[in-house]
Amino acid sequence: MAKSIESFIAGLPKTELHLHIEGSLEPEQMMMFARRNGVNLPYASVEEIKAAYSFKDLQEFLDIYYQGMSVLQTRQDFYDLTVAYLKRVHADNVRHVEIFFDPQGHTERGVPFEDVIEGILDGLAFGEAEWGISSHLILSFLRHLSEDAAFETLAQAEPYLDRILGVGLDSSELGHPPSKFARVFAAARDKGLKLFAHAGEEGPPEYVWEALDLLNIDRMDHGNRSMEDPDLIKRLATDQMALTVCPLSNLKLCVVDDMQNHPLKRMMDAGLKVTVNSDDPSYFGGYMNDNYGAVTEALSLSKDDLAVIARNGIEASFVNEDRRAELLDELDAYLAMA
Ligand code: ADE
Ligand code: ZN
């Protein structure tokens, strides 16, 4: 890739709207937390951990991801993890983040919900004070668990509702359609929360329709397989439904066989509002600039394309209007001199 576009990406003010904080756990940190908490890992070294990161599908990744997060046990761990992530994306000039956490992956191991959420919230506050990165937190339900379990998790979140942006839906998609969670999403909406769902990552277009029509989501995570259904493409374009696309994730999880076949550019050409994000950067081999760089190179994106993607990220975020104006000004000032 030409140097100039690489440095254009590096300097571009960016938002990250699809990031699982547990997926930012780097192998070195995993070893450190395991030592600190006396957890036995099935790996003897950082190299062995990295060697395990080869996935044929989403489930193979999730098995390793849930095992990895077992080293996270204390409020301090969640704080340290969050601060480390923000420090890393500050280096990529990320200016605003909306991150997921998977409380059920921790509470089912006996870690108190309060320790998880308070550690993360404190970390986000530190990131704003230290690096000026604004943020929101999204509580994600694990879709391989029951809707009753999701309701229990929503009840645990009750004291924190003013400090979370909304709820999401992640984990094993196939066999766990959005319709399974229609009631708990309606309850979350009644509490004033925004709604997000992974859909069309591995699941068929029908799951995307359900996320739109049964869950009434505010933003869609992935959405790749929407491209198989022309009526769905029209619907997403008409609604200007934002999609949080994750290129390196898609490659690592074999959602695409080659980055050159990634649908991002076709999505843009079809009028869809796409954003670029990292999903689980420590497992998928790259943070924000790496994701921007990978699709730019494979799909020959122009600086104008990249500017559209960065602007979509600001528009698709749930910052207040003052912050949105600030971020748009920052982007416009950058584009004027780039
Ligand atoms: N949890 C963490 N990353 C995920 C992904 N890409 N899809 C579904 N669930 C996830
Ligand atoms: Zn995800």
Coordinates of C-alpha atoms and ligand atoms in Angstrom, one line a residue:
M1 CA 0.0 0.0 0.0
A2 CA 1.2 3.5 -0.8
K3 CA 2.6 5.3 2.2
S4 CA 0.3 8.3 1.8
I5 CA -2.9 6.4 2.2
E6 CA -1.5 4.6 5.2
S7 CA -0.7 7.8 6.9
F8 CA -4.1 9.2 5.8
I9 CA -5.7 6.3 7.7
A10 CA -3.5 6.8 10.7
G11 CA -4.4 10.5 11.1
L12 CA -8.1 10.1 10.3
P13 CA -10.2 10.7 13.4
K14 CA -12.1 7.5 13.9
T15 CA -14.9 6.0 16.0
E16 CA -15.1 2.3 17.0
L17 CA -18.7 1.0 17.3
H18 CA -18.1 -2.8 17.4
L19 CA -15.6 -3.9 20.0
H20 CA -15.9 -6.6 22.6
I21 CA -13.7 -5.5 25.5
E22 CA -13.0 -9.2 26.3
G23 CA -11.7 -9.5 22.7
S24 CA -9.0 -6.9 23.4
L25 CA -7.3 -9.3 25.8
E26 CA -3.8 -9.6 24.4
P27 CA -1.9 -12.9 24.9
E28 CA 0.7 -11.1 27.1
Q29 CA -2.1 -9.8 29.3
M30 CA -3.8 -13.2 29.4
M31 CA -0.6 -14.6 30.9
M32 CA -0.3 -11.7 33.4
F33 CA -3.9 -12.0 34.6
A34 CA -3.6 -15.8 34.9
R35 CA -0.5 -15.4 37.1
R36 CA -2.1 -12.6 39.1
N37 CA -5.3 -14.7 39.8
G38 CA -3.8 -18.1 40.0
V39 CA -5.6 -19.4 36.9
N40 CA -4.2 -22.4 35.1
L41 CA -4.2 -21.8 31.3
P42 CA -3.7 -24.7 28.8
Y43 CA -0.9 -22.6 27.3
A44 CA 2.7 -22.4 28.5
S45 CA 3.7 -19.3 26.6
V46 CA 2.5 -16.3 24.6
E47 CA 3.6 -18.2 21.4
E48 CA 1.4 -21.1 22.3
I49 CA -1.6 -18.8 22.8
K50 CA -1.0 -17.1 19.5
A51 CA -0.7 -20.5 17.8
A52 CA -4.2 -21.4 19.0
Y53 CA -5.7 -18.5 17.1
S54 CA -6.7 -20.2 13.9
F55 CA -10.4 -20.6 13.5
K56 CA -12.5 -22.3 10.8
D57 CA -15.7 -20.6 12.0
L58 CA -17.3 -18.4 14.7
Q59 CA -17.8 -21.3 17.2
E60 CA -14.1 -22.3 17.1
F61 CA -13.2 -18.7 18.0
L62 CA -15.9 -18.4 20.7
D63 CA -14.6 -21.6 22.5
I64 CA -11.2 -20.0 22.8
Y65 CA -12.6 -16.5 23.6
Y66 CA -14.6 -17.8 26.6
Q67 CA -11.7 -19.8 27.8
G68 CA -9.4 -16.7 27.5
M69 CA -11.8 -14.4 29.4
S70 CA -11.7 -16.8 32.4
V71 CA -8.5 -15.0 33.6
L72 CA -10.5 -11.9 34.2
Q73 CA -11.7 -12.0 37.8
T74 CA -11.5 -8.7 39.7
R75 CA -12.7 -5.2 39.2
Q76 CA -9.1 -4.2 38.8
D77 CA -8.7 -6.7 35.9
F78 CA -11.6 -5.2 34.1
Y79 CA -10.3 -1.7 34.7
D80 CA -6.8 -2.6 33.5
L81 CA -8.2 -4.3 30.4
T82 CA -10.3 -1.3 29.5
V83 CA -7.5 1.2 30.0
A84 CA -5.1 -0.9 27.9
Y85 CA -7.6 -1.0 25.1
L86 CA -8.2 2.7 25.1
K87 CA -4.4 3.4 25.3
R88 CA -4.0 1.2 22.2
V89 CA -6.7 2.8 20.2
H90 CA -5.6 6.3 21.2
A91 CA -2.5 5.4 19.2
D92 CA -4.8 4.8 16.2
N93 CA -6.5 8.2 16.7
V94 CA -9.8 6.7 17.8
R95 CA -11.9 9.6 19.3
H96 CA -15.1 7.8 20.4
V97 CA -15.9 4.2 21.3
E98 CA -19.1 2.2 21.9
I99 CA -17.9 -1.1 23.4
F100 CA -19.7 -4.3 24.3
F101 CA -19.2 -6.4 27.3
D102 CA -20.4 -10.0 28.0
P103 CA -21.4 -10.0 31.6
Q104 CA -22.8 -13.6 31.4
G105 CA -19.3 -14.8 30.5
H106 CA -18.2 -13.6 33.9
T107 CA -21.2 -14.0 36.2
E108 CA -21.5 -17.7 35.3
R109 CA -18.0 -18.1 36.7
G110 CA -18.9 -16.4 39.9
V111 CA -17.5 -12.9 39.2
P112 CA -20.0 -10.3 40.6
F113 CA -21.8 -8.2 37.9
E114 CA -20.9 -5.1 39.8
D115 CA -17.1 -5.8 39.7
V116 CA -17.3 -6.3 35.9
I117 CA -19.3 -3.2 35.0
E118 CA -17.7 -0.9 37.6
G119 CA -14.2 -1.8 36.5
I120 CA -15.1 -1.1 32.8
L121 CA -16.9 2.1 33.6
D122 CA -14.0 3.4 35.7
G123 CA -11.6 2.5 32.8
L124 CA -13.8 4.4 30.3
A125 CA -13.8 7.4 32.6
F126 CA -10.0 7.3 32.8
G127 CA -9.8 7.1 29.0
E128 CA -11.9 10.2 28.6
A129 CA -9.8 12.2 31.1
E130 CA -6.5 11.0 29.9
W131 CA -7.0 10.8 26.1
G132 CA -10.2 12.6 25.4
I133 CA -11.8 9.5 24.1
S134 CA -15.6 9.7 24.7
S135 CA -17.4 6.4 25.2
H136 CA -20.5 4.3 25.7
L137 CA -21.0 0.9 27.1
I138 CA -23.3 -1.8 25.7
L139 CA -24.4 -4.9 27.6
S140 CA -24.5 -7.9 25.3
F141 CA -26.6 -10.9 25.9
L142 CA -25.1 -14.3 25.0
R143 CA -27.6 -15.8 22.5
H144 CA -26.6 -19.4 23.1
L145 CA -28.1 -18.9 26.6
S146 CA -31.8 -18.6 27.3
E147 CA -34.0 -15.5 27.1
D148 CA -34.7 -16.0 30.8
A149 CA -31.0 -15.7 31.5
A150 CA -30.9 -12.5 29.5
F151 CA -33.8 -11.2 31.6
E152 CA -31.8 -12.0 34.8
T153 CA -28.8 -10.1 33.4
L154 CA -31.0 -7.1 32.5
A155 CA -32.3 -7.1 36.1
Q156 CA -28.7 -7.1 37.4
A157 CA -28.0 -4.0 35.2
E158 CA -30.9 -2.1 36.8
P159 CA -28.8 0.1 39.0
Y160 CA -26.5 1.0 36.1
L161 CA -29.2 1.8 33.4
D162 CA -28.2 5.5 33.3
R163 CA -24.6 4.4 32.5
I164 CA -25.2 1.9 29.7
L165 CA -26.2 2.9 26.2
G166 CA -28.1 -0.2 25.4
V167 CA -28.1 -4.0 24.9
G168 CA -26.6 -6.2 22.2
L169 CA -26.8 -9.8 21.1
D170 CA -23.7 -11.9 20.4
S171 CA -22.2 -15.3 20.6
S172 CA -23.2 -18.4 18.5
E173 CA -25.6 -17.1 15.8
L174 CA -26.7 -20.2 13.9
G175 CA -29.6 -21.8 15.7
H176 CA -30.2 -18.8 17.9
P177 CA -32.3 -16.3 15.9
P178 CA -33.1 -12.8 17.1
S179 CA -36.8 -13.9 17.6
K180 CA -35.6 -15.9 20.6
F181 CA -34.9 -12.6 22.4
A182 CA -37.9 -10.5 21.2
R183 CA -39.4 -10.1 24.7
V184 CA -36.2 -9.1 26.5
F185 CA -35.3 -6.6 23.7
A186 CA -38.8 -5.0 24.1
A187 CA -38.2 -4.8 27.9
A188 CA -34.9 -3.1 27.3
R189 CA -36.5 -0.7 24.9
D190 CA -39.1 0.2 27.6
K191 CA -36.3 1.0 29.9
G192 CA -35.0 3.6 27.4
L193 CA -32.0 1.5 26.2
K194 CA -30.8 1.4 22.6
L195 CA -30.8 -1.9 20.8
F196 CA -28.0 -3.7 18.9
A197 CA -27.7 -7.2 17.5
H198 CA -25.1 -9.2 15.6
A199 CA -27.0 -10.5 12.5
G200 CA -25.9 -11.9 9.2
E201 CA -22.4 -12.7 10.3
E202 CA -22.9 -16.5 9.8
G203 CA -26.7 -16.4 10.0
P204 CA -29.0 -16.1 7.0
P205 CA -30.8 -13.0 5.7
E206 CA -33.9 -14.1 7.6
Y207 CA -32.1 -13.4 10.9
V208 CA -31.3 -9.9 9.7
W209 CA -35.0 -9.3 8.9
E210 CA -35.9 -10.6 12.4
A211 CA -33.3 -8.2 14.0
L212 CA -35.0 -5.3 12.1
D213 CA -38.7 -6.3 12.4
L214 CA -38.9 -8.2 15.7
L215 CA -36.1 -6.6 17.7
N216 CA -36.4 -3.1 16.2
I217 CA -32.7 -2.6 16.5
D218 CA -31.0 0.8 16.3
R219 CA -27.8 -0.4 14.6
M220 CA -26.7 -3.7 13.2
D221 CA -23.5 -5.6 13.9
H222 CA -21.9 -7.2 10.8
G223 CA -24.9 -7.7 8.5
N224 CA -22.7 -9.3 5.8
R225 CA -25.2 -11.9 4.6
S226 CA -27.8 -9.2 3.9
M227 CA -26.0 -8.9 0.6
E228 CA -27.7 -12.2 -0.5
D229 CA -31.2 -10.6 -0.4
P230 CA -31.9 -7.7 -2.8
D231 CA -35.1 -6.7 -0.9
L232 CA -33.1 -6.6 2.4
I233 CA -30.4 -4.4 0.8
K234 CA -33.1 -2.0 -0.3
R235 CA -34.6 -2.0 3.2
L236 CA -31.2 -1.3 4.9
A237 CA -30.5 1.5 2.3
T238 CA -33.9 3.1 2.7
D239 CA -33.7 3.0 6.5
Q240 CA -30.0 4.1 6.4
M241 CA -29.5 1.4 9.0
A242 CA -25.9 1.6 10.1
L243 CA -23.8 -1.6 9.9
T244 CA -20.7 -2.2 12.0
V245 CA -18.5 -4.1 9.6
C246 CA -15.4 -5.9 10.9
P247 CA -13.1 -6.8 8.0
L248 CA -10.3 -8.7 9.8
S249 CA -12.8 -10.6 12.0
N250 CA -14.6 -11.7 8.8
L251 CA -11.4 -13.0 7.3
K252 CA -10.2 -14.8 10.5
L253 CA -13.7 -16.4 11.0
C254 CA -13.9 -17.4 7.4
V255 CA -17.0 -15.3 6.8
V256 CA -15.1 -14.2 3.7
D257 CA -12.5 -16.4 2.0
D258 CA -10.3 -13.6 0.8
M259 CA -10.3 -9.9 1.7
Q260 CA -10.7 -9.1 -2.0
N261 CA -14.1 -10.7 -1.8
H262 CA -15.2 -8.7 1.2
P263 CA -18.6 -7.1 0.7
L264 CA -17.7 -3.6 2.2
K265 CA -17.4 -1.8 -1.1
R266 CA -20.4 -3.5 -2.6
M267 CA -22.3 -2.4 0.5
M268 CA -21.2 1.2 0.0
D269 CA -22.1 1.1 -3.7
A270 CA -25.6 -0.2 -2.7
G271 CA -26.1 2.9 -0.5
L272 CA -25.6 1.1 2.8
K273 CA -24.3 3.1 5.8
V274 CA -21.2 1.1 6.7
T275 CA -18.6 1.6 9.4
V276 CA -15.3 -0.2 10.0
N277 CA -14.5 -1.8 13.4
S278 CA -12.2 -4.3 14.9
D279 CA -14.6 -6.7 16.9
D280 CA -12.0 -8.7 18.8
P281 CA -8.7 -7.2 17.8
S282 CA -6.3 -9.3 19.9
Y283 CA -7.8 -12.5 18.3
F284 CA -8.1 -11.3 14.8
G285 CA -4.8 -9.6 14.2
G286 CA -5.5 -5.9 14.2
Y287 CA -7.0 -2.8 15.7
M288 CA -8.7 0.0 13.9
N289 CA -6.0 1.2 11.5
D290 CA -5.2 -2.4 10.6
N291 CA -8.9 -2.9 9.7
Y292 CA -9.1 0.3 7.6
G293 CA -5.8 -0.6 6.0
A294 CA -6.7 -4.2 5.1
V295 CA -9.9 -3.2 3.3
T296 CA -8.3 -0.2 1.7
E297 CA -5.6 -2.4 0.2
A298 CA -7.8 -5.3 -0.8
L299 CA -10.7 -3.2 -2.2
S300 CA -8.7 -0.3 -3.5
L301 CA -10.7 2.2 -1.4
S302 CA -10.0 5.9 -2.1
K303 CA -9.5 8.6 0.5
D304 CA -13.0 9.8 -0.3
D305 CA -14.3 6.3 0.5
L306 CA -12.4 6.3 3.8
A307 CA -13.8 9.8 4.7
V308 CA -17.3 8.5 4.1
I309 CA -16.7 5.5 6.4
A310 CA -15.2 7.8 9.1
R311 CA -18.2 10.2 8.8
N312 CA -20.7 7.2 8.9
G313 CA -19.0 6.2 12.2
I314 CA -19.7 9.6 13.7
E315 CA -23.3 9.7 12.4
A316 CA -24.0 6.2 13.5
S317 CA -22.8 6.7 17.0
F318 CA -25.0 7.7 20.0
V319 CA -23.0 10.7 21.2
N320 CA -24.9 13.8 22.2
E321 CA -25.3 16.5 19.6
D322 CA -22.5 18.7 21.0
R323 CA -20.0 15.9 20.9
R324 CA -21.2 14.9 17.4
A325 CA -20.6 18.4 16.2
E326 CA -17.1 18.3 17.7
L327 CA -16.2 15.0 16.1
L328 CA -17.6 16.2 12.7
D329 CA -15.6 19.4 13.0
E330 CA -12.5 17.4 13.8
L331 CA -13.0 15.2 10.8
D332 CA -13.7 18.2 8.4
A333 CA -10.6 20.0 9.7
Y334 CA -8.5 16.9 9.0
L335 CA -10.0 16.4 5.5
A336 CA -9.4 20.0 4.7
M337 CA -5.6 19.7 5.3
A338 CA -5.1 16.0 4.2
Ligands
ADE1 N1 -18.5 -12.3 20.6 C1 -17.3 -11.8 20.4 N2 -17.0 -11.6 19.1 C2 -18.1 -12.1 18.4 C3 -18.4 -12.2 17.1 N3 -17.6 -11.8 16.1 N4 -19.6 -12.7 16.8 C4 -20.4 -13.2 17.7 N5 -20.2 -13.1 19.0 C5 -19.0 -12.6 19.4
ZN2 ZN -18.8 -8.8 17.5

